[in-house]
Coordinates of C-alpha atoms and ligand atoms in Angstrom, one line a residue:
M19 CA 119.6 106.4 115.4
D20 CA 117.5 104.0 113.4
E21 CA 113.7 103.8 113.7
R22 CA 113.6 100.7 115.7
A23 CA 115.9 102.0 118.3
A24 CA 113.7 105.1 118.6
V25 CA 110.7 103.0 119.2
T26 CA 112.6 101.0 121.8
E27 CA 113.6 104.0 123.7
T28 CA 110.3 105.8 123.8
L29 CA 108.4 102.8 125.0
P30 CA 108.5 102.0 128.7
A31 CA 109.8 98.5 129.3
D32 CA 106.4 97.4 130.8
A33 CA 104.1 98.8 128.1
P34 CA 101.7 96.1 126.9
V35 CA 102.2 94.4 123.6
A36 CA 100.2 96.1 120.9
R37 CA 98.5 93.4 118.8
R38 CA 97.4 93.8 115.3
G39 CA 94.0 92.2 114.5
F40 CA 92.5 89.5 116.6
G41 CA 94.4 87.6 119.2
L42 CA 95.1 83.9 119.2
S43 CA 92.2 83.1 121.7
V44 CA 89.5 84.9 119.7
K45 CA 90.7 83.1 116.5
L46 CA 90.7 79.8 118.3
I47 CA 87.2 80.2 119.8
A48 CA 85.8 81.2 116.4
M49 CA 87.4 78.3 114.7
I50 CA 86.2 75.8 117.3
I51 CA 82.6 77.1 117.1
V52 CA 82.5 77.2 113.3
T53 CA 83.9 73.6 113.1
I54 CA 81.5 72.2 115.7
L55 CA 78.5 73.9 113.9
A56 CA 79.6 72.5 110.6
V57 CA 79.9 69.0 112.0
E58 CA 76.5 69.4 113.6
V59 CA 74.9 70.4 110.3
L60 CA 76.4 67.3 108.8
I61 CA 74.9 65.2 111.5
Y62 CA 71.6 67.0 111.5
L63 CA 70.8 66.4 107.8
P64 CA 70.7 62.6 107.9
S65 CA 68.9 62.6 111.2
A66 CA 66.2 65.0 109.9
A67 CA 65.9 62.7 106.8
N68 CA 65.5 59.7 109.1
F69 CA 62.8 61.5 111.1
R70 CA 60.8 62.2 108.0
A71 CA 61.3 58.6 106.6
N72 CA 60.0 57.2 109.9
W73 CA 57.0 59.4 109.7
L74 CA 56.2 58.3 106.2
D75 CA 56.9 54.6 107.0
D76 CA 54.4 54.9 109.8
K77 CA 51.8 56.1 107.4
I78 CA 52.5 53.2 105.0
R79 CA 52.3 50.7 108.0
V80 CA 48.8 52.0 108.9
A81 CA 47.9 52.0 105.3
G82 CA 49.0 48.3 105.2
V83 CA 46.7 47.4 108.0
A84 CA 43.8 49.2 106.2
A85 CA 44.7 47.3 103.1
R86 CA 44.3 44.0 104.9
V87 CA 40.9 45.1 106.1
L88 CA 39.9 46.0 102.6
D89 CA 41.1 42.6 101.4
I90 CA 38.2 41.1 103.3
V91 CA 35.8 43.2 101.4
P92 CA 35.5 41.7 97.9
D93 CA 34.5 44.9 96.0
A94 CA 35.7 48.3 96.8
M95 CA 32.3 49.8 96.1
D96 CA 30.9 47.8 99.0
V97 CA 33.1 49.2 101.6
P98 CA 30.8 50.6 104.3
E99 CA 31.2 54.4 104.8
E100 CA 31.9 54.2 108.5
L101 CA 34.6 51.6 107.9
A102 CA 36.2 53.7 105.2
D103 CA 36.1 56.8 107.4
G104 CA 37.7 54.8 110.3
L105 CA 40.4 53.5 108.1
L106 CA 41.3 56.9 106.6
A107 CA 41.1 58.6 110.0
S108 CA 43.6 56.2 111.5
A109 CA 46.1 57.0 108.8
G110 CA 45.2 60.8 108.8
A111 CA 44.6 60.4 105.1
A112 CA 42.1 61.7 102.6
A113 CA 42.4 58.8 100.2
L114 CA 43.9 55.3 100.2
I115 CA 44.6 53.2 97.1
V116 CA 45.7 49.6 97.4
R117 CA 47.1 47.8 94.4
R118 CA 47.5 44.0 94.3
D119 CA 47.6 41.5 91.5
G120 CA 46.8 44.2 88.9
Q121 CA 43.7 45.3 90.8
S122 CA 43.3 48.5 92.7
Q123 CA 40.9 49.5 95.5
L124 CA 40.3 53.1 96.4
V125 CA 38.7 54.5 99.5
E126 CA 38.4 58.2 99.9
K127 CA 37.0 60.9 102.2
T128 CA 35.3 63.3 100.0
D129 CA 34.6 65.9 102.6
M130 CA 38.2 66.4 103.6
P131 CA 39.7 69.6 102.0
M132 CA 43.1 68.9 100.5
P133 CA 45.6 71.4 99.1
K134 CA 45.8 71.4 95.3
T135 CA 49.5 71.2 95.0
A136 CA 50.7 67.6 95.4
V137 CA 54.1 66.1 95.9
E138 CA 55.1 62.5 95.7
A139 CA 57.1 60.6 98.3
D140 CA 58.0 57.2 96.9
M141 CA 59.4 55.1 99.7
R142 CA 60.1 52.0 97.6
D143 CA 63.5 53.0 96.4
A144 CA 64.4 56.0 98.5
G145 CA 68.2 56.4 98.9
P146 CA 69.9 58.5 101.6
M147 CA 70.3 61.5 99.2
N148 CA 66.6 61.3 98.2
L149 CA 65.6 61.3 101.8
I150 CA 67.8 64.3 102.7
G151 CA 66.5 66.2 99.7
G152 CA 63.0 65.3 100.7
A153 CA 63.5 66.5 104.3
L154 CA 64.9 69.8 103.0
D155 CA 62.1 70.2 100.5
T156 CA 59.5 69.6 103.3
L157 CA 61.2 72.1 105.6
F158 CA 61.8 74.9 103.1
R159 CA 59.1 74.5 100.5
G160 CA 56.5 72.3 102.1
G161 CA 53.5 73.1 104.2
D162 CA 50.5 73.8 102.1
R163 CA 50.7 70.7 99.9
T164 CA 49.3 67.2 99.6
L165 CA 51.7 64.4 100.1
R166 CA 51.2 61.3 98.0
I167 CA 53.0 58.6 99.8
I168 CA 53.7 55.4 97.9
G169 CA 55.2 52.2 99.5
T170 CA 55.0 48.6 100.3
P171 CA 53.7 47.7 103.8
P172 CA 56.2 45.6 105.8
E173 CA 53.7 42.7 106.5
D174 CA 52.3 42.6 103.0
A175 CA 55.0 42.5 100.4
D176 CA 52.6 41.9 97.4
A177 CA 50.6 45.1 97.9
I178 CA 51.5 48.6 97.0
V179 CA 49.7 51.3 99.0
E180 CA 49.3 54.9 98.1
I181 CA 47.9 57.4 100.5
L182 CA 47.2 61.1 100.2
V183 CA 47.8 63.1 103.4
P184 CA 48.3 66.8 104.1
E185 CA 52.0 67.7 104.4
A186 CA 51.4 70.4 107.1
P187 CA 51.5 68.0 110.2
L188 CA 54.7 66.4 108.9
R189 CA 56.3 69.8 108.5
A190 CA 55.2 70.9 111.9
E191 CA 56.7 67.8 113.5
L192 CA 59.9 68.2 111.5
L193 CA 60.3 71.8 112.5
D194 CA 59.7 70.8 116.2
Y195 CA 62.3 68.1 115.9
S196 CA 64.8 70.5 114.2
R197 CA 64.3 73.1 116.9
N198 CA 65.0 70.5 119.6
I199 CA 68.1 69.3 117.7
F200 CA 69.2 72.9 117.2
L201 CA 68.9 73.7 120.9
L202 CA 70.7 70.5 121.9
S203 CA 73.4 71.2 119.3
L204 CA 74.0 74.7 120.7
I205 CA 74.4 73.3 124.2
V206 CA 76.7 70.6 123.0
A207 CA 78.7 73.1 120.9
A208 CA 79.0 75.5 123.7
F209 CA 80.2 72.8 126.2
T210 CA 82.6 71.3 123.6
A211 CA 83.9 74.7 122.5
I212 CA 84.5 75.8 126.2
A213 CA 86.2 72.5 127.0
I214 CA 88.4 72.5 123.9
F215 CA 89.2 76.2 124.4
L216 CA 90.2 75.8 128.0
F217 CA 92.4 72.8 127.1
L218 CA 94.1 74.6 124.2
N219 CA 94.3 77.8 126.1
R220 CA 96.2 76.1 128.9
L221 CA 98.2 74.0 126.5
L222 CA 99.1 76.6 123.8
V223 CA 97.7 80.0 124.0
R224 CA 98.9 81.0 127.4
P225 CA 102.5 79.6 127.0
I226 CA 102.8 81.3 123.5
G227 CA 101.4 84.5 125.0
R228 CA 103.9 84.3 127.8
M229 CA 106.8 83.8 125.3
T230 CA 105.5 86.7 123.2
Q231 CA 105.3 89.0 126.1
N232 CA 108.8 87.9 127.2
M233 CA 110.4 88.5 123.8
V234 CA 108.9 91.9 123.6
A235 CA 110.0 92.8 127.1
F236 CA 113.4 91.4 126.6
R237 CA 114.0 93.2 123.4
R238 CA 113.2 96.5 125.1
T239 CA 115.7 95.9 127.9
P240 CA 118.1 93.2 126.8
E241 CA 120.6 94.2 129.4
N242 CA 118.2 93.3 132.2
A243 CA 118.9 89.7 133.2
T244 CA 115.6 89.3 135.1
R245 CA 113.8 89.5 131.8
I246 CA 115.2 86.2 130.7
I247 CA 112.4 83.7 130.4
T248 CA 112.2 80.9 133.0
P249 CA 111.4 77.8 131.0
S250 CA 108.7 75.4 132.3
S251 CA 109.4 71.7 132.7
R252 CA 107.4 70.7 129.7
K253 CA 108.9 68.1 127.4
D254 CA 106.9 68.9 124.2
E255 CA 107.6 71.5 121.5
I256 CA 106.5 74.4 123.7
G257 CA 108.9 73.3 126.4
I258 CA 111.7 73.1 123.8
A259 CA 110.9 76.5 122.5
E260 CA 110.9 78.0 126.0
R261 CA 114.3 76.5 126.8
E262 CA 115.8 77.6 123.5
L263 CA 114.4 81.1 124.0
A264 CA 115.9 81.2 127.5
A265 CA 119.3 80.0 126.1
L266 CA 119.1 82.6 123.3
E267 CA 118.3 85.4 125.7
T268 CA 121.1 84.3 128.0
D269 CA 123.6 84.3 125.2
L270 CA 122.4 87.7 124.0
F271 CA 122.6 89.1 127.5
E272 CA 126.2 87.8 128.0
M273 CA 127.2 89.0 124.5
L274 CA 125.9 92.4 125.2
H275 CA 127.8 92.6 128.5
Q276 CA 130.9 91.4 126.9
R277 CA 130.6 93.9 124.1
K278 CA 130.1 96.7 126.6
H279 CA 133.2 95.6 128.5
L280 CA 135.2 95.5 125.4
A281 CA 133.9 98.8 124.2
D282 CA 134.9 100.4 127.6
L283 CA 138.3 98.7 127.4
G284 CA 138.7 99.9 123.8
L285 CA 137.9 103.4 124.9
A286 CA 140.5 103.3 127.6
V287 CA 143.1 101.9 125.2
A288 CA 142.3 104.6 122.7
K289 CA 142.7 107.3 125.4
I290 CA 146.0 105.9 126.6
N291 CA 147.2 105.4 123.0
H292 CA 146.3 108.9 122.1
D293 CA 148.3 110.4 125.0
L294 CA 151.1 108.0 124.2
R295 CA 151.2 109.1 120.6
N296 CA 151.4 112.8 121.7
T297 CA 154.2 112.0 124.2
L298 CA 156.1 110.1 121.5
T299 CA 155.6 113.0 119.1
S300 CA 157.2 115.3 121.6
A301 CA 160.0 112.9 122.1
Q302 CA 160.5 112.8 118.3
L303 CA 160.8 116.5 118.2
L304 CA 163.5 116.3 120.9
S305 CA 165.3 113.5 119.1
D306 CA 165.3 115.6 115.9
Q307 CA 167.0 118.4 117.9
V308 CA 169.5 115.9 119.4
A309 CA 170.3 114.7 115.9
T310 CA 171.6 118.1 115.0
L311 CA 174.3 118.0 117.7
D312 CA 177.8 117.6 116.5
D313 CA 178.9 114.8 118.9
P314 CA 179.9 111.8 116.7
K315 CA 178.4 109.4 119.2
V316 CA 175.1 111.2 119.1
Q317 CA 175.3 111.3 115.3
R318 CA 175.7 107.5 115.3
L319 CA 172.8 106.8 117.7
A320 CA 170.3 109.5 116.7
P321 CA 169.0 107.9 113.5
R322 CA 168.2 104.7 115.4
L323 CA 166.4 106.7 118.1
V324 CA 164.4 108.6 115.4
Q325 CA 163.5 105.4 113.6
T326 CA 162.4 103.7 116.8
L327 CA 160.2 106.6 117.8
D328 CA 158.8 106.6 114.2
K329 CA 157.8 103.0 114.6
A330 CA 156.1 103.6 118.0
I331 CA 154.2 106.6 116.6
N332 CA 153.1 104.6 113.6
F333 CA 151.9 101.8 115.8
A334 CA 149.9 104.2 118.0
Q335 CA 148.5 105.9 114.9
S336 CA 147.3 102.6 113.3
V337 CA 145.6 101.5 116.5
L338 CA 143.8 104.9 116.7
D339 CA 142.8 104.5 113.0
Y340 CA 141.5 101.0 113.6
G341 CA 139.3 102.4 116.4
R342 CA 137.9 105.0 114.0
T343 CA 137.1 102.7 111.1
A344 CA 134.3 100.9 112.9
T345 CA 132.4 104.0 113.6
A346 CA 132.4 106.2 110.4
A347 CA 129.9 105.3 107.7
P348 CA 131.2 106.0 104.2
K349 CA 130.1 109.3 102.6
P350 CA 130.2 108.4 98.8
Q351 CA 130.9 110.9 96.1
P352 CA 132.3 110.4 92.5
V353 CA 135.9 109.4 92.7
D354 CA 138.4 109.3 89.8
M355 CA 140.0 105.9 90.6
R356 CA 143.2 106.4 88.6
A357 CA 144.0 109.7 90.3
L358 CA 143.1 108.3 93.7
I359 CA 145.4 105.3 93.2
I360 CA 148.3 107.5 92.1
E361 CA 147.9 109.6 95.2
A362 CA 147.7 106.5 97.4
A363 CA 150.9 105.2 95.8
A364 CA 152.6 108.4 96.6
E365 CA 151.4 108.3 100.2
A366 CA 152.6 104.7 100.4
G367 CA 156.1 105.9 99.6
L368 CA 156.3 104.5 96.0
F369 CA 157.1 107.6 94.0
G370 CA 160.8 108.1 93.5
H371 CA 161.4 104.7 94.9
P372 CA 164.9 103.5 93.8
E373 CA 164.0 99.9 93.2
I374 CA 160.2 99.5 92.7
T375 CA 158.5 100.2 89.4
F376 CA 154.8 101.2 89.8
E377 CA 152.4 100.3 87.0
N378 CA 148.8 101.7 87.1
T379 CA 146.7 100.5 84.2
V380 CA 143.4 101.7 85.6
P381 CA 141.8 103.9 82.9
D382 CA 141.2 107.6 83.7
D383 CA 137.5 107.3 82.9
L384 CA 136.8 104.9 85.7
I385 CA 134.6 106.9 88.1
L386 CA 133.0 105.2 91.1
S387 CA 130.8 106.6 93.8
L388 CA 132.9 106.0 97.0
D389 CA 134.1 107.7 100.1
P390 CA 137.4 109.2 98.8
D391 CA 139.2 109.2 102.2
Q392 CA 138.2 105.6 103.1
T393 CA 139.0 104.3 99.6
A394 CA 142.4 106.0 99.7
R395 CA 143.1 104.2 103.0
I396 CA 142.3 100.9 101.4
F397 CA 144.8 101.5 98.6
V398 CA 147.5 103.0 100.9
N399 CA 147.4 100.0 103.1
L400 CA 147.6 97.5 100.3
I401 CA 150.3 99.3 98.3
K402 CA 152.3 99.9 101.5
N403 CA 152.2 96.2 102.3
A404 CA 153.4 95.4 98.8
R405 CA 156.2 98.0 99.1
E406 CA 157.3 96.7 102.5
A407 CA 157.3 93.1 101.2
L408 CA 159.3 94.0 98.1
E409 CA 161.8 95.9 100.2
T410 CA 162.7 92.8 102.2
R411 CA 163.3 90.6 99.2
H412 CA 166.6 90.2 97.3
G413 CA 165.0 89.2 94.0
E414 CA 166.5 88.5 90.7
E415 CA 163.9 90.3 88.6
P416 CA 163.1 94.0 89.1
A417 CA 160.6 94.7 91.9
R418 CA 157.2 95.8 90.5
I419 CA 153.7 96.7 91.8
A420 CA 150.9 96.6 89.3
I421 CA 147.3 97.9 89.6
R422 CA 144.9 96.5 87.1
H423 CA 141.1 96.7 86.7
H424 CA 138.4 94.6 85.1
E425 CA 134.7 94.5 85.1
A426 CA 132.6 91.3 85.2
G427 CA 128.9 90.9 86.0
D428 CA 127.9 92.8 89.1
W429 CA 131.4 93.7 90.1
V430 CA 134.2 96.1 89.3
T431 CA 137.4 94.6 90.4
I432 CA 140.7 96.3 91.1
E433 CA 143.8 94.2 91.7
I434 CA 147.0 95.2 93.5
A435 CA 149.7 92.7 92.5
D436 CA 153.4 92.5 93.3
N437 CA 156.2 90.1 92.4
G438 CA 157.4 90.0 96.0
P439 CA 158.0 87.0 98.3
G440 CA 154.3 86.2 98.8
L441 CA 152.5 86.1 102.2
P442 CA 154.5 84.6 105.0
P443 CA 152.7 81.6 106.7
R444 CA 151.8 83.6 109.8
A445 CA 150.1 86.3 107.7
R446 CA 148.3 83.7 105.6
D447 CA 147.0 81.7 108.6
N448 CA 145.7 84.9 110.3
L449 CA 144.6 86.7 107.2
F450 CA 142.2 89.6 108.1
R451 CA 142.5 89.0 111.8
A452 CA 143.2 92.2 113.8
F453 CA 146.6 92.3 115.6
E454 CA 147.4 88.7 114.7
G455 CA 148.3 88.7 111.0
S456 CA 151.5 90.7 111.0
G457 CA 154.4 88.8 109.5
R458 CA 156.9 91.6 109.7
A459 CA 158.8 93.3 112.5
G460 CA 157.1 96.5 113.6
G461 CA 153.8 95.7 111.9
T462 CA 150.6 96.0 113.9
G463 CA 148.6 93.5 111.7
L464 CA 145.8 96.0 111.2
G465 CA 146.3 97.2 107.6
L466 CA 144.5 94.3 105.9
V467 CA 141.7 94.3 108.5
I468 CA 141.1 98.0 108.0
A469 CA 141.2 97.6 104.3
R470 CA 138.6 94.8 104.4
E471 CA 136.3 96.5 106.8
L472 CA 136.3 99.7 104.6
T473 CA 135.7 97.7 101.4
E474 CA 132.8 95.8 103.0
A475 CA 131.3 99.1 104.3
H476 CA 131.0 100.0 100.6
G477 CA 129.2 96.8 99.8
G478 CA 132.3 95.3 98.3
R479 CA 134.8 92.6 99.3
L480 CA 138.5 92.2 99.6
R481 CA 140.1 88.9 98.8
L482 CA 143.5 87.3 98.4
V483 CA 144.0 86.1 94.8
D484 CA 145.8 82.8 94.3
T485 CA 149.1 83.6 92.4
E486 CA 152.1 81.5 91.6
K487 CA 154.5 84.3 92.4
G488 CA 154.2 87.3 94.6
T489 CA 150.9 88.5 96.2
C490 CA 147.7 89.8 94.7
F491 CA 144.8 91.3 96.5
A492 CA 141.5 92.0 94.7
I493 CA 139.0 94.7 95.7
D494 CA 135.5 93.9 94.3
L495 CA 133.2 96.8 94.3
P496 CA 129.5 96.6 93.3
A497 CA 129.0 97.7 89.7
D498 CA 126.1 99.9 90.7
R499 CA 128.7 102.3 92.2
L500 CA 129.8 103.1 88.6
V501 CA 129.0 106.7 87.8
Ligands
ATP835 N1 151.8 92.2 99.4 C1 152.3 91.4 100.4 N2 153.3 90.6 100.2 C2 153.8 89.9 101.2 N3 153.3 89.9 102.4 C3 152.2 90.7 102.7 C4 151.7 91.5 101.7 N4 150.6 92.2 102.2 C5 150.6 91.8 103.5 N5 151.5 90.9 103.8 C6 151.8 90.3 105.1 O1 150.6 90.3 105.8 C7 150.8 90.9 107.1 C8 149.6 91.6 107.5 O2 149.5 92.8 106.8 P1 148.7 94.0 107.5 O3 148.8 95.2 106.6 O4 147.4 93.6 108.0 O5 149.6 94.3 108.8 P2 151.0 95.0 108.8 O6 151.4 95.5 107.5 O7 151.9 94.0 109.5 O8 150.8 96.2 109.8 P3 150.1 97.5 109.6 O9 148.9 97.5 110.5 O10 151.1 98.6 109.9 O11 149.7 97.6 108.2 C9 152.0 91.7 106.9 O12 152.8 91.8 108.1 C10 152.8 90.9 105.9 O13 153.6 90.0 106.5
MG836 MG1 150.3 96.8 106.4

């Protein structure tokens, strides 16, 4: 019994399917969540950059208004302190510089403590990557720094304003914004993941799970027709797979039943055949005794009776042999091929044959690892066929059977050739078909089939070689069987 069969038998048919690793649903959920989060990070980065850019632009706009107020004051030194404080307070800045036409004006709040580290945010030529980088910098490295914002106010294209503000409020607002976005993303991700999962689960995971369970259950008890899957009416690939699976299981179920019936039938035939052979053997013994009687009539008929019984016994024997070939696995051992062929030829009735010359050129150092009994049966069948064919012909040249051998690549080939009449059409058309290929009276049509099955059981092949005259069969055996 092989290992798989053992597993099949010890498991109850309804045992759940053991899965290795994570199931399809877990993988699917993980994949959806990871994908959605990745997409959200991609969306979050530009939006955080945008949030920060708006905040900075706001400061520049307020600074622009302050710049216009300062415009009215001719000299920066004359700016009244309250006005300066008011302007700076509205922008939340510690200092404001306005540059226009090569001149600069500076207002500053001396009493406002500012962090020593400064960082510049130039909004005049800020590209998207700069802005994203700036936002990340504020988030991860910012906080206790002074921000120097440079820009051109929207209503005053000639001026350049520069303001110094603490970065902490920007960072706090950006963190707040990020937190909100993050929470919102989580909600969106959860909803989307659930929706996609439910959809895919219904569309793919459940039907695939159903098919998997079915295949496992069917394999455990393929003779149970209720285990054949009932396909759904879907028209897509899953529907096709279900219908194909159902067809496959139905075919398998029918084949199994057919095989079981045939096996039962074969068993019955074998039993009948066995008894028949025994009865015929008893009849043969009787006929042998009858043949010893002196009656001239009996003397004339007895040989024909003996011959007929012989044929019948042979027939019964070959059917029994055929039944046995399918079951026995070869038991290889080193075999001297030359000796084996000589014995097979003797068994096939070649030695002392009045007409047929036997030629065996297989060297005596050709040793192969094969089952000796089965190999002998291969040669006996083939040599017997050749002898039978040669006995029916009335040829000009002397009848001859030759056994040759050659080795090429992965194969050791042994050929059995004769110079007989060649295969009759019936045998040629039904070559290697049990019971159908016999082209001679009294033949069962099993010899070649048995020979081929036995050759294949050894990993080899039996083939008919094209010849101009006579018949030649080649037995190819794998070279790794050489000892
Ligand atoms: N060397 C050969 N020369 C000519 N015909 C052959 C040769 N070998 C086989 N045949 C033909 O092929 C047929 C099938 O051979 P096979 O050995 O399978 O069956 P069989 O000899 O008829 O019966 P059995 O089962 O008793 O061997 C033979 O009946 C014969 O007509
Ligand atoms: Mg034969």
